[in-house]
Tab-separated table of C-alpha atoms and ligand atoms in Angstrom:
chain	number	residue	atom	x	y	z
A	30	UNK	CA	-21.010	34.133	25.075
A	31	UNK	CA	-20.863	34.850	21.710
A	32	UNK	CA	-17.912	32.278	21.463
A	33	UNK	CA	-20.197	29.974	22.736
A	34	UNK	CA	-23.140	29.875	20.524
A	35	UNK	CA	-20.593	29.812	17.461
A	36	UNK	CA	-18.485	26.530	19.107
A	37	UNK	CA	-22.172	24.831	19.886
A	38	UNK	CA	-23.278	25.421	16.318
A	39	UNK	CA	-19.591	24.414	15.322
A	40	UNK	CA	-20.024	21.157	16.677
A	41	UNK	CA	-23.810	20.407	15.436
A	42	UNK	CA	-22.447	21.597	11.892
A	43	UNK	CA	-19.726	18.656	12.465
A	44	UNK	CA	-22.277	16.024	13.795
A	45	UNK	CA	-24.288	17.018	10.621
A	46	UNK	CA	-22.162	16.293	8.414
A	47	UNK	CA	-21.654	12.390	8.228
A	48	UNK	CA	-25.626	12.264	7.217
A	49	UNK	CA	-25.437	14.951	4.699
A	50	UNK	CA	-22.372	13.041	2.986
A	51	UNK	CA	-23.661	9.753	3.027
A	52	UNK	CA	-26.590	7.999	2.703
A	53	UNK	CA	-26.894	4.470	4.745
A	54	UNK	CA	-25.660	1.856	2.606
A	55	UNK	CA	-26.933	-1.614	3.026
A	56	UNK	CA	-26.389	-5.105	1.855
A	57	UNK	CA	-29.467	-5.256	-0.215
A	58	UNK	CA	-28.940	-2.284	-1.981
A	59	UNK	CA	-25.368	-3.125	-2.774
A	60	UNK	CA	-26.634	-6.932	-3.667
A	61	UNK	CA	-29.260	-5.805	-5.581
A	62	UNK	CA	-26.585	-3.765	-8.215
A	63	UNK	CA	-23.837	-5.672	-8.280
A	64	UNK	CA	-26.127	-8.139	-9.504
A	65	UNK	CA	-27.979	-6.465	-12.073
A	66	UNK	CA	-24.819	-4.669	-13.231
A	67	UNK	CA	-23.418	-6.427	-16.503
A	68	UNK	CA	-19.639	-6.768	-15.010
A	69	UNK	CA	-17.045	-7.180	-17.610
A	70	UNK	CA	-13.521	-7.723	-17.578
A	71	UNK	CA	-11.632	-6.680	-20.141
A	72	UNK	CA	-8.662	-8.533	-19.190
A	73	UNK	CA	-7.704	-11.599	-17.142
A	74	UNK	CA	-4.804	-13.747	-17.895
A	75	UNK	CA	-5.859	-17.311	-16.771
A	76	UNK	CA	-5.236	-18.647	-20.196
A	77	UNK	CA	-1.525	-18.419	-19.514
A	78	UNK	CA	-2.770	-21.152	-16.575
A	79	UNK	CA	-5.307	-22.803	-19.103
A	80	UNK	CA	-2.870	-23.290	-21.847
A	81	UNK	CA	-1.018	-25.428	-20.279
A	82	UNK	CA	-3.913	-27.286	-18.591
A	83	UNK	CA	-5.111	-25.810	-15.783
A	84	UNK	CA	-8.800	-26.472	-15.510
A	85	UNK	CA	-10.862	-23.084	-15.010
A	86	UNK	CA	-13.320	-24.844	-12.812
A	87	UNK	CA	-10.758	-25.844	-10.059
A	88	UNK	CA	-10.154	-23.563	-7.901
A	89	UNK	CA	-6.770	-21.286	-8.550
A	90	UNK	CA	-5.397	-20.776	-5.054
A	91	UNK	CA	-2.448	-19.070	-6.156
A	92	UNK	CA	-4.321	-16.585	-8.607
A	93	UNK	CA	-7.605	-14.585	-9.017
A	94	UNK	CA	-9.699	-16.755	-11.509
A	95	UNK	CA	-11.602	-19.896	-11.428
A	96	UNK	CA	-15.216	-20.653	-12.296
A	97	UNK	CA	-16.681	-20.781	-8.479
A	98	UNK	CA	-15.547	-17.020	-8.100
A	99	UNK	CA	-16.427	-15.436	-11.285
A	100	UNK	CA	-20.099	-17.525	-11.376
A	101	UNK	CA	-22.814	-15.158	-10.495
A	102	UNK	CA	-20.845	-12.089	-10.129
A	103	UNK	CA	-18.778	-11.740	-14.002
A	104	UNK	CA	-21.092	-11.585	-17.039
A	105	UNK	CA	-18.164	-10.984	-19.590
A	106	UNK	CA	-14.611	-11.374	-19.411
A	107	UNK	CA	-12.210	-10.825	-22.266
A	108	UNK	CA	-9.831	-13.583	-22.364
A	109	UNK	CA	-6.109	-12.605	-22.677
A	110	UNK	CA	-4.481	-14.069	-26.062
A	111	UNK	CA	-1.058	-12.866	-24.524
A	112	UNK	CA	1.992	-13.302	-27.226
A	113	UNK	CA	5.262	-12.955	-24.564
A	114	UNK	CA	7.716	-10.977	-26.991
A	115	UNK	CA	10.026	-13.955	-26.842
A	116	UNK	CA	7.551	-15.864	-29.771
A	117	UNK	CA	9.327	-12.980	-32.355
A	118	UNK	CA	12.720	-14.790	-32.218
A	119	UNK	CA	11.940	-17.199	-34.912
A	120	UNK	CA	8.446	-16.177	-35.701
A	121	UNK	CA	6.440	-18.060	-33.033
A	122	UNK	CA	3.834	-15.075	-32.697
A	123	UNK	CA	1.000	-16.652	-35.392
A	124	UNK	CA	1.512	-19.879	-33.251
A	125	UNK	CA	1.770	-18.925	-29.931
A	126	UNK	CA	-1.587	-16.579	-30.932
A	127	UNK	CA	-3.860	-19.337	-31.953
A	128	UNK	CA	-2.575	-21.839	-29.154
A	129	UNK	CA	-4.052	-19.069	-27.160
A	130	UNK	CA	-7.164	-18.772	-29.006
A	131	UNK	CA	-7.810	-22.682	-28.804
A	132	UNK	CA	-7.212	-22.423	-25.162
A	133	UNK	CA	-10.151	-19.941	-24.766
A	134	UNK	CA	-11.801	-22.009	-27.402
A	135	UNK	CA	-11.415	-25.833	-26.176
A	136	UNK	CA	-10.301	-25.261	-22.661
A	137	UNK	CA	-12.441	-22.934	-21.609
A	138	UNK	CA	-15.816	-22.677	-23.441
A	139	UNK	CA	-16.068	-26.021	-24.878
A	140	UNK	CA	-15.068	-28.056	-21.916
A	141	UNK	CA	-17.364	-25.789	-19.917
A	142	UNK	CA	-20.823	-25.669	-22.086
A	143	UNK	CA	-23.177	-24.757	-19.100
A	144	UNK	CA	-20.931	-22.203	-17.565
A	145	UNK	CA	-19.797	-20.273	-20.331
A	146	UNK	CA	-20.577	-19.203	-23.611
A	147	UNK	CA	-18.565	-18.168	-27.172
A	148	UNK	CA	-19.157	-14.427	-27.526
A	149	UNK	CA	-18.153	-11.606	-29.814
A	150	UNK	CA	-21.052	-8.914	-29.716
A	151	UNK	CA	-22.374	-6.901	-27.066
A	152	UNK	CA	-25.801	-8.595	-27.637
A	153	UNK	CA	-24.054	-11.768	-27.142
A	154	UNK	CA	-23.075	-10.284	-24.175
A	155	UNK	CA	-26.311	-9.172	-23.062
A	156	UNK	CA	-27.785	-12.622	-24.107
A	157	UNK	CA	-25.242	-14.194	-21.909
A	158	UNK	CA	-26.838	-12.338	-18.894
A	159	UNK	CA	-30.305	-13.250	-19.551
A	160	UNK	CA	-28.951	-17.148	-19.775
A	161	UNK	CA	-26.941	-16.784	-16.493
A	162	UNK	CA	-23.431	-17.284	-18.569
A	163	UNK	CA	-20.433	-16.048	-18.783
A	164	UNK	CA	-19.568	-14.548	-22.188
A	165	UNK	CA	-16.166	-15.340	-23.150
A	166	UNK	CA	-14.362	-13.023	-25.670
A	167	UNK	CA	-11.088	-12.282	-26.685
A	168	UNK	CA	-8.545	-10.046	-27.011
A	169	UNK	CA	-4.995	-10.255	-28.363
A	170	UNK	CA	-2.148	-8.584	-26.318
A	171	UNK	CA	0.779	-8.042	-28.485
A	172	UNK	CA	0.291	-6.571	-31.842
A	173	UNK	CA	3.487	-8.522	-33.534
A	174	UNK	CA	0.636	-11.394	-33.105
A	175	UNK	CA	0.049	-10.491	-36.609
A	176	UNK	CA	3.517	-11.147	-38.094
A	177	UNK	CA	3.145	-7.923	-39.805
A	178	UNK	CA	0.542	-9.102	-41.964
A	179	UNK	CA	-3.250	-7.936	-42.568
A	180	UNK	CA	-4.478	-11.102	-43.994
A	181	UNK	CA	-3.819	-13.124	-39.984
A	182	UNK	CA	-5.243	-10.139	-38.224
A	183	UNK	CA	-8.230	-11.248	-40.573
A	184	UNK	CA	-8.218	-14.557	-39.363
A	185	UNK	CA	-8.049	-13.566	-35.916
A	186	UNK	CA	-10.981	-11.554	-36.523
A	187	UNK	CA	-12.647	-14.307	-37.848
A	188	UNK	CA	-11.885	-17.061	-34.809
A	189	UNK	CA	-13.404	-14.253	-32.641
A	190	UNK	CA	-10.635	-11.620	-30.983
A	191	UNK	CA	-12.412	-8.774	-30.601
A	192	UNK	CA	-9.428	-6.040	-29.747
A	193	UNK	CA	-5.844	-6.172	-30.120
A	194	UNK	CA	-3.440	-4.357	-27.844
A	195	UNK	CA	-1.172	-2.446	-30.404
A	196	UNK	CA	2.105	-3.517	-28.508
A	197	UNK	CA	2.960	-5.347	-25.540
A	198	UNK	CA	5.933	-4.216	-23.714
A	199	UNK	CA	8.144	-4.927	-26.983
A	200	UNK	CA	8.100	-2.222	-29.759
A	201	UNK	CA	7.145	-4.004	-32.848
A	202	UNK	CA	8.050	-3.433	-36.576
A	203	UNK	CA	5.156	-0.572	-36.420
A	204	UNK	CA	4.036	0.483	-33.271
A	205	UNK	CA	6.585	1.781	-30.568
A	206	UNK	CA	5.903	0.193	-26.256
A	207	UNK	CA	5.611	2.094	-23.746
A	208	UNK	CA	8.307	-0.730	-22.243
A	209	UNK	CA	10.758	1.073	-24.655
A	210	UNK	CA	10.290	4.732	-23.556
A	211	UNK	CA	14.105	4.302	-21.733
A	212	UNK	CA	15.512	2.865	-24.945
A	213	UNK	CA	15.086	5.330	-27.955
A	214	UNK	CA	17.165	2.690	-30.103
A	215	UNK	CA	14.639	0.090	-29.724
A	216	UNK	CA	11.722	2.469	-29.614
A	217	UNK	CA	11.703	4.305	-33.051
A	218	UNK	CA	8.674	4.763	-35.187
A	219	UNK	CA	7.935	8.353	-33.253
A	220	UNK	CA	4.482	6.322	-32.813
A	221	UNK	CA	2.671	4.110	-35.668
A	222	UNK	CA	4.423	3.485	-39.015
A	223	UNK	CA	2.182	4.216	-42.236
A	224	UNK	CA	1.680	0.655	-41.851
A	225	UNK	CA	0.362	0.934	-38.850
A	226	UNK	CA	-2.405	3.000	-39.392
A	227	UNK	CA	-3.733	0.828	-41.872
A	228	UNK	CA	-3.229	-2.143	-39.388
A	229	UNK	CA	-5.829	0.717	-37.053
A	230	UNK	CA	-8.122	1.418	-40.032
A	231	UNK	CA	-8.470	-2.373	-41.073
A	232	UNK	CA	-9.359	-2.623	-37.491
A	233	UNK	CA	-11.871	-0.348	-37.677
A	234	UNK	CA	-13.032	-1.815	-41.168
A	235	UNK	CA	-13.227	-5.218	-39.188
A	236	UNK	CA	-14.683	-4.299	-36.334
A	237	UNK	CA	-11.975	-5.020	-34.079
A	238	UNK	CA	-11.459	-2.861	-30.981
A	239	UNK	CA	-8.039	-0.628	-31.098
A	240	UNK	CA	-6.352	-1.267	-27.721
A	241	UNK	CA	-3.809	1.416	-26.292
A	242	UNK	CA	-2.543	-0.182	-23.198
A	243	UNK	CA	1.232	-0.933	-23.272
A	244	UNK	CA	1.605	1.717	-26.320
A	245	UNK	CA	3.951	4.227	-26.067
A	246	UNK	CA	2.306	7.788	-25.637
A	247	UNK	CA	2.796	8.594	-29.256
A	248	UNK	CA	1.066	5.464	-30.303
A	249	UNK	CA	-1.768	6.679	-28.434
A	250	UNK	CA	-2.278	10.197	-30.124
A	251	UNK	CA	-1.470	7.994	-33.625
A	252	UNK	CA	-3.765	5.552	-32.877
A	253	UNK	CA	-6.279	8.061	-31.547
A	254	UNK	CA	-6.203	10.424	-34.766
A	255	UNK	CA	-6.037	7.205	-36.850
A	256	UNK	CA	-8.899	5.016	-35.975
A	257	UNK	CA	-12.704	6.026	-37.318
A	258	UNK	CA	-13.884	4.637	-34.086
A	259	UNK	CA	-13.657	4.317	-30.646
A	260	UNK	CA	-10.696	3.051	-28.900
A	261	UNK	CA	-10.155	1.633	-25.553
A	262	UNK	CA	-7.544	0.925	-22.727
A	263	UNK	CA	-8.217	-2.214	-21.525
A	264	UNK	CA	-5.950	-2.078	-18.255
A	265	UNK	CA	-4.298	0.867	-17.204
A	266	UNK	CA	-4.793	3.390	-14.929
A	267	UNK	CA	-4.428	7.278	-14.037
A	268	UNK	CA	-0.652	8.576	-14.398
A	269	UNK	CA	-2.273	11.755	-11.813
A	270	UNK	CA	-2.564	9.282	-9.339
A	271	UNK	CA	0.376	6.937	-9.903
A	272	UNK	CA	3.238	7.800	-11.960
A	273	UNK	CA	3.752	4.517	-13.677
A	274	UNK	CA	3.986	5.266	-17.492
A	275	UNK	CA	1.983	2.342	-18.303
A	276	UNK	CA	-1.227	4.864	-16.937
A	277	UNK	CA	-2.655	7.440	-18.805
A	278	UNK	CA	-1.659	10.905	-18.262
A	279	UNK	CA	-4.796	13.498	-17.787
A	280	UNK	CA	-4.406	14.772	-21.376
A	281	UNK	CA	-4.333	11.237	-22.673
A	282	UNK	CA	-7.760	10.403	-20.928
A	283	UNK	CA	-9.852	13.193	-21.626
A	284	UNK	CA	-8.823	12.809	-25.218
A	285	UNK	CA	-9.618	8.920	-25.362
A	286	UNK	CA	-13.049	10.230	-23.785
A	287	UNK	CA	-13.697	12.910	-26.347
A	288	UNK	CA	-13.614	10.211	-29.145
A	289	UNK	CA	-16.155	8.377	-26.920
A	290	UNK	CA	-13.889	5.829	-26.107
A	291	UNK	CA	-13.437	3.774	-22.301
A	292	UNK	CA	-10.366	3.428	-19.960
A	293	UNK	CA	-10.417	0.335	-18.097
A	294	UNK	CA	-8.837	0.232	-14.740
A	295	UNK	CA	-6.211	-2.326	-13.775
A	296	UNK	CA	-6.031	-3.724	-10.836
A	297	UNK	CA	-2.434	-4.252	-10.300
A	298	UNK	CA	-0.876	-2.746	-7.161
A	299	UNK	CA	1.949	-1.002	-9.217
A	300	UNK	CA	-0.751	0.689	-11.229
A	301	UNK	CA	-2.866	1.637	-8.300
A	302	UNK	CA	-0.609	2.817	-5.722
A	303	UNK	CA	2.278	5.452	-5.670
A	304	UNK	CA	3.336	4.060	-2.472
A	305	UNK	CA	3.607	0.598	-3.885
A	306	UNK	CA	5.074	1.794	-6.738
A	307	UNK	CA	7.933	3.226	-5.485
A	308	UNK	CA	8.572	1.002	-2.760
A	309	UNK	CA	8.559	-2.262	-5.204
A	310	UNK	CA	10.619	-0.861	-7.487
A	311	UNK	CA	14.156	-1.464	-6.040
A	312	UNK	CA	13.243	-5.006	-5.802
A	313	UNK	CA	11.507	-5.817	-8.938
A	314	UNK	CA	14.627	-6.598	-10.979
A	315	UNK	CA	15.958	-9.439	-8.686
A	316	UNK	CA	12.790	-10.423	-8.201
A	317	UNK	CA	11.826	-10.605	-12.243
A	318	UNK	CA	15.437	-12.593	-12.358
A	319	UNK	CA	14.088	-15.195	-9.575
A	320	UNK	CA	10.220	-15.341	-11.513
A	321	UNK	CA	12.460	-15.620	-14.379
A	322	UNK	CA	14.031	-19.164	-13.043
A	323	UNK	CA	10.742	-20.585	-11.512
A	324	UNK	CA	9.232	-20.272	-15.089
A	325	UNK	CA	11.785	-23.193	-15.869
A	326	UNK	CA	10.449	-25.455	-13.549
A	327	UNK	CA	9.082	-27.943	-15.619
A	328	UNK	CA	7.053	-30.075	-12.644
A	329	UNK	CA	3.377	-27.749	-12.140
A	330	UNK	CA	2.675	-28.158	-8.906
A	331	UNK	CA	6.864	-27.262	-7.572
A	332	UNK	CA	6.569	-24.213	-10.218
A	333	UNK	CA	3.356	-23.026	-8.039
A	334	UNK	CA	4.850	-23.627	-4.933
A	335	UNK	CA	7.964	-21.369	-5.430
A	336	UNK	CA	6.009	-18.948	-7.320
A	337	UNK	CA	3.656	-18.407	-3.828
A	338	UNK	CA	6.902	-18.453	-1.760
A	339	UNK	CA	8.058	-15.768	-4.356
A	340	UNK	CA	4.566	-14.167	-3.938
A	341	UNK	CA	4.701	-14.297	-0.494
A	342	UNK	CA	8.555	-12.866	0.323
A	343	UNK	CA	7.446	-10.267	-1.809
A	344	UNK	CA	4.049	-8.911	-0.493
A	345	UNK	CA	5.862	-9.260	3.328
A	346	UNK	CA	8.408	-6.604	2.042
A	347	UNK	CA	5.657	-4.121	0.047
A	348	UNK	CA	2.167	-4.047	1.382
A	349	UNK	CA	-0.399	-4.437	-1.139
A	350	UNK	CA	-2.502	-2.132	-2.717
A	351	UNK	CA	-5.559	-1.293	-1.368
A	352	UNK	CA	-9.297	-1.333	-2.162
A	353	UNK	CA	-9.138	2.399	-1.374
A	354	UNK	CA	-6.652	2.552	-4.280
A	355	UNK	CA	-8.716	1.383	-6.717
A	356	UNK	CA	-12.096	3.761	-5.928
A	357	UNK	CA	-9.039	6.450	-6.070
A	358	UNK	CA	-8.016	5.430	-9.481
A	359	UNK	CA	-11.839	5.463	-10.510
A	360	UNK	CA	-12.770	8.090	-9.202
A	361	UNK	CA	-9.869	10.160	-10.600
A	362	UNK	CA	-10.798	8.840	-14.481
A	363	UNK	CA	-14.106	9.529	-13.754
A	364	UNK	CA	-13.420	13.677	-12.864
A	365	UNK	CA	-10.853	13.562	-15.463
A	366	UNK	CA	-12.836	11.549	-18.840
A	367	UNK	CA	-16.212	11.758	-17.370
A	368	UNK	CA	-18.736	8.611	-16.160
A	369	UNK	CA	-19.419	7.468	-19.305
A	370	UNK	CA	-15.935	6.875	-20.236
A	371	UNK	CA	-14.171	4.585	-17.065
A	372	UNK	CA	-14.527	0.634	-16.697
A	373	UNK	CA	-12.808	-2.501	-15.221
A	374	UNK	CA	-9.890	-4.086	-16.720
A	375	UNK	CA	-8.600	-6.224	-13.751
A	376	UNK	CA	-5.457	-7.874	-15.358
A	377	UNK	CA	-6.057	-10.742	-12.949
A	378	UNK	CA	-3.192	-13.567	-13.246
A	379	UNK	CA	-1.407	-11.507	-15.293
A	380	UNK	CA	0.407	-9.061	-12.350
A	381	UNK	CA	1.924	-10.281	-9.059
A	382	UNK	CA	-0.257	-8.286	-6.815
A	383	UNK	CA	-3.813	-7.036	-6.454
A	384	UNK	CA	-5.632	-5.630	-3.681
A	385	UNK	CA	-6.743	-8.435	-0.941
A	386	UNK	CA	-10.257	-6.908	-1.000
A	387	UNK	CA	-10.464	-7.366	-4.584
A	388	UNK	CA	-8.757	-10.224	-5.188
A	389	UNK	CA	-11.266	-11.952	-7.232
A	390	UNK	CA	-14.933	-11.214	-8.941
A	391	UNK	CA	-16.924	-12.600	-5.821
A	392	UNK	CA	-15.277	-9.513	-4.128
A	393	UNK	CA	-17.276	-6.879	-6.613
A	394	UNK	CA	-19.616	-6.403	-4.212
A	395	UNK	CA	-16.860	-4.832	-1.574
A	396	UNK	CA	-16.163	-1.989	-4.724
A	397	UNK	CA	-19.885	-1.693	-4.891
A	398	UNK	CA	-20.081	-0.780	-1.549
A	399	UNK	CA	-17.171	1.529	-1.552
A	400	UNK	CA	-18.684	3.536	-4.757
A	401	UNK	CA	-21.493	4.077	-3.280
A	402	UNK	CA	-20.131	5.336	0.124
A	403	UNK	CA	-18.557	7.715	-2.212
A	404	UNK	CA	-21.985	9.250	-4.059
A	405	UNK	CA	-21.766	7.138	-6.978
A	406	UNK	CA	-25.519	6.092	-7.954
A	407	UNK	CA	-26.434	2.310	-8.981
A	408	UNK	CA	-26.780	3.865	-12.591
A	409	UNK	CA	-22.979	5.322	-12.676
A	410	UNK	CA	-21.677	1.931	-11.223
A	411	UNK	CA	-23.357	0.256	-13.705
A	412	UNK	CA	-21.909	2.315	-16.238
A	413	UNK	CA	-18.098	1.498	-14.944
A	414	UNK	CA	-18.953	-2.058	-14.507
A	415	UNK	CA	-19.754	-2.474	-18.002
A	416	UNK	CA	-22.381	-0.179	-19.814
A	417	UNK	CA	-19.934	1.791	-20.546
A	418	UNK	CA	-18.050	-0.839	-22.682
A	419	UNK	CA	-21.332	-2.255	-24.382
A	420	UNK	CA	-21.730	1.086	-25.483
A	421	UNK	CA	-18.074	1.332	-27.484
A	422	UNK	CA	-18.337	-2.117	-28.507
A	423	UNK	CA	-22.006	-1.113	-30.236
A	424	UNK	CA	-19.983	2.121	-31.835
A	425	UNK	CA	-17.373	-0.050	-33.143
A	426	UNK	CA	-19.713	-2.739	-34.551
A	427	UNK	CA	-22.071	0.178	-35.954
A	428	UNK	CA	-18.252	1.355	-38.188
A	429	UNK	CA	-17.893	-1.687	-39.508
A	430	UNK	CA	-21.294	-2.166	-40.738
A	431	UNK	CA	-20.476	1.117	-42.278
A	432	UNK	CA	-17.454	0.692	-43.674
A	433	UNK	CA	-18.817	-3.068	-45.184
A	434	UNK	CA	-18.620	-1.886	-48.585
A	435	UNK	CA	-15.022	-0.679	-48.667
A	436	UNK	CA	-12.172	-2.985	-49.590
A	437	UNK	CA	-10.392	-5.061	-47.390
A	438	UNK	CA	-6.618	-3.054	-46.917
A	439	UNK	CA	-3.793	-4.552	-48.387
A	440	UNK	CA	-0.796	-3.125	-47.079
A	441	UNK	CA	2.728	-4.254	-47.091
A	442	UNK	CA	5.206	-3.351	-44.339
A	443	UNK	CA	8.049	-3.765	-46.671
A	444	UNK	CA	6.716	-1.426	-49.260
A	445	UNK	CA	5.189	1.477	-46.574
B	14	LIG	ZN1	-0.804	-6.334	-20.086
């Protein structure tokens, strides 16, 4: 008998417990804040497409980005000015820099008045919202950009980049890469060199976001103790959940947060998913040698074709990631750093793989869904979709205004 009565209130207990979890989600509701969220990207990749004249209003079959999908969903998406490490052989890096800065300039904004609009503040980003645009910012990846010198990370400043990821996978002559952390001969500053940590502090003098993705781990604490103001990741991910080293390790993002600074989640499968990871990793090398050869193909449309057949052999012998992945990753940063310190950094066009449920902005309203199934309120997702970077963009602007009066640094590598 007893038995009974405790199995019977077992099983109500069990029926309970879907309601008491979750509240009924619906369309509406999920419409209704994915739209008045301000999304922002804090980096995308199409200008490798658009600098070599790919039109951002036709649609990208191949990729994640084109005007139809980002139009009524993205308010602000921080344009990639990616310098590959092959523009150091020669010194290509200043050119290759401010090609990519005239693609976001002419390519996209210019040719595209009604659609989107120059931006470099977060009121211009807010104003963009009000207007139904999309603000277009940028962001250099690659910190030999500069050529070692303070005076063109001035000028960058001035045509509009907004952050500057310290390294890309190539150590430079003062920040060591994460894509060195196998090779201590390449990578070995132990971190920043003293110049740079003035190439941080002019940053912060400037008003110029420091960005840690791609650093190695030491160039994160350095860059972290150096700069006056927040810093950011602008793609990465939690090393908890996948053991990539390009993610942030627990330590790494509750420190970050501390400083009041914002981890941006990438939406790469190899950053999302252990699983994927691992199981993409035998592979990658051949396959980086094949992506390697289709680069060559001068002819556009043959070059896309192979690259999709590439694409396609691929993702038949590793299953993507998943949209489950990503509200993992999230969700993770967000017990680790705290709400106020996670927010998108999608990487799309610039990795091989995302999750087919989020495999472009018109999709936002899938993750919407998906965070709320999971107890986040309309206010936290629209902190992750972008409050939270208005808010370190504000801090960073608020330095510089206090810093104005100081001297601009003049620091010589060859003398540090
Ligand atoms: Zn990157």
């Amino acid at each position: 008998m007893l038995f009974h009565r405790v199995s019977s209130f077992a099983a109500l207990a069990l029926a309970a417990l879907p309601l008491m979890a979750q509240h009924k989600v619906t369309q509406a509701e999920v419409d209704r804040i994915t739209r008045d969220a301000i999304l922002i990207d804090t980096h995308n990749d199409v200008t490798s497409l658009t600098v070599e004249g790919y039109d951002i209003a036709k649609p990208n079959a191949h990729g994640q980005t084109d005007l139809a999908r980002m139009k009524g969903f993205l308010v602000a998406e921080f344009f990639a000015v990616y310098v590959g490490a092959e523009y150091v052989n020669g010194n290509h890096s200043a050119n290759r820099a401010l090609e990519m800065i005239d693609t976001v300039r002419t390519d996209i904004i210019a040719s595209h008045p009604n659609d989107f609009v120059f931006a470099t503040t977060a009121d211009d980003i807010v104003r963009a919202h009000n207007e139904h645009k999309i603000a277009a910012l940028m962001g250099i990846e690659g910190g030999h950009a500069i050529e070692d010198s303070l005076r063109l990370l001035r000028d960058y400043y001035a045509l509009g980049v907004r952050y500057m990821t310290l390294t890309h996978f190539n150590t430079n002559n003062w920040a060591d890469s994460q894509g060195d952390v196998d090779n201590p001969k390449i990578m070995h500053h132990n971190g920043l060199t003293p110049f740079g940590k003035d190439v941080v502090r002019e940053m912060n003098r400037l008003g110029m976001m420091v960005d840690i993705s791609h650093t190695a781990d030491r160039t994160f604490w350095d860059a972290l103790e150096t700069s006056s103001a927040p810093i950011i990741a602008s793609h990465s991910g939690c090393r908890a959940v996948t053991s990539y080293t390009r993610n942030m390790t627990d330590e790494m993002i509750k420190a970050l947060a501390a400083k009041g600074g914002v981890m941006q989640i990438n939406f790469g499968c190899e950053f999302l998913s252990q699983r994927y990871f691992n199981d993409s990793k035998p592979l990658q090398a051949a396959m980086r040698e094949r992506y390697q050869e289709i680069r060559k193909i001068e002819d556009p449309a043959a070059r896309a074709e192979a690259m999709e057949k590439l694409r396609t052999e691929f993702t038949s012998k590793v299953p993507s990631a998943t949209l489950a992945d990503v509200v993992a990753q999230i969700d993770h940063a967000v017990k680790t750093g705290g709400i106020d310190h996670v927010g998108i950094g999608t990487d799309f066009d610039g990795v091989a793989c995302v999750p087919p449920e989020l495999s472009s902005y018109n999709k936002f309203p899938a993750l919407t869904r998906a965070l709320l199934e999971k107890e986040y309120s309309a206010e936290d997702i629209k902190k992750i979709y972008g409050g939270n970077l208005l808010r370190v963009m504000r801090a960073v602007e608020q330095r510089a205004r206090e810093l104005s009066s100081t001297p601009a640094i003049h620091s010589d590598i060859a003398k540090k």
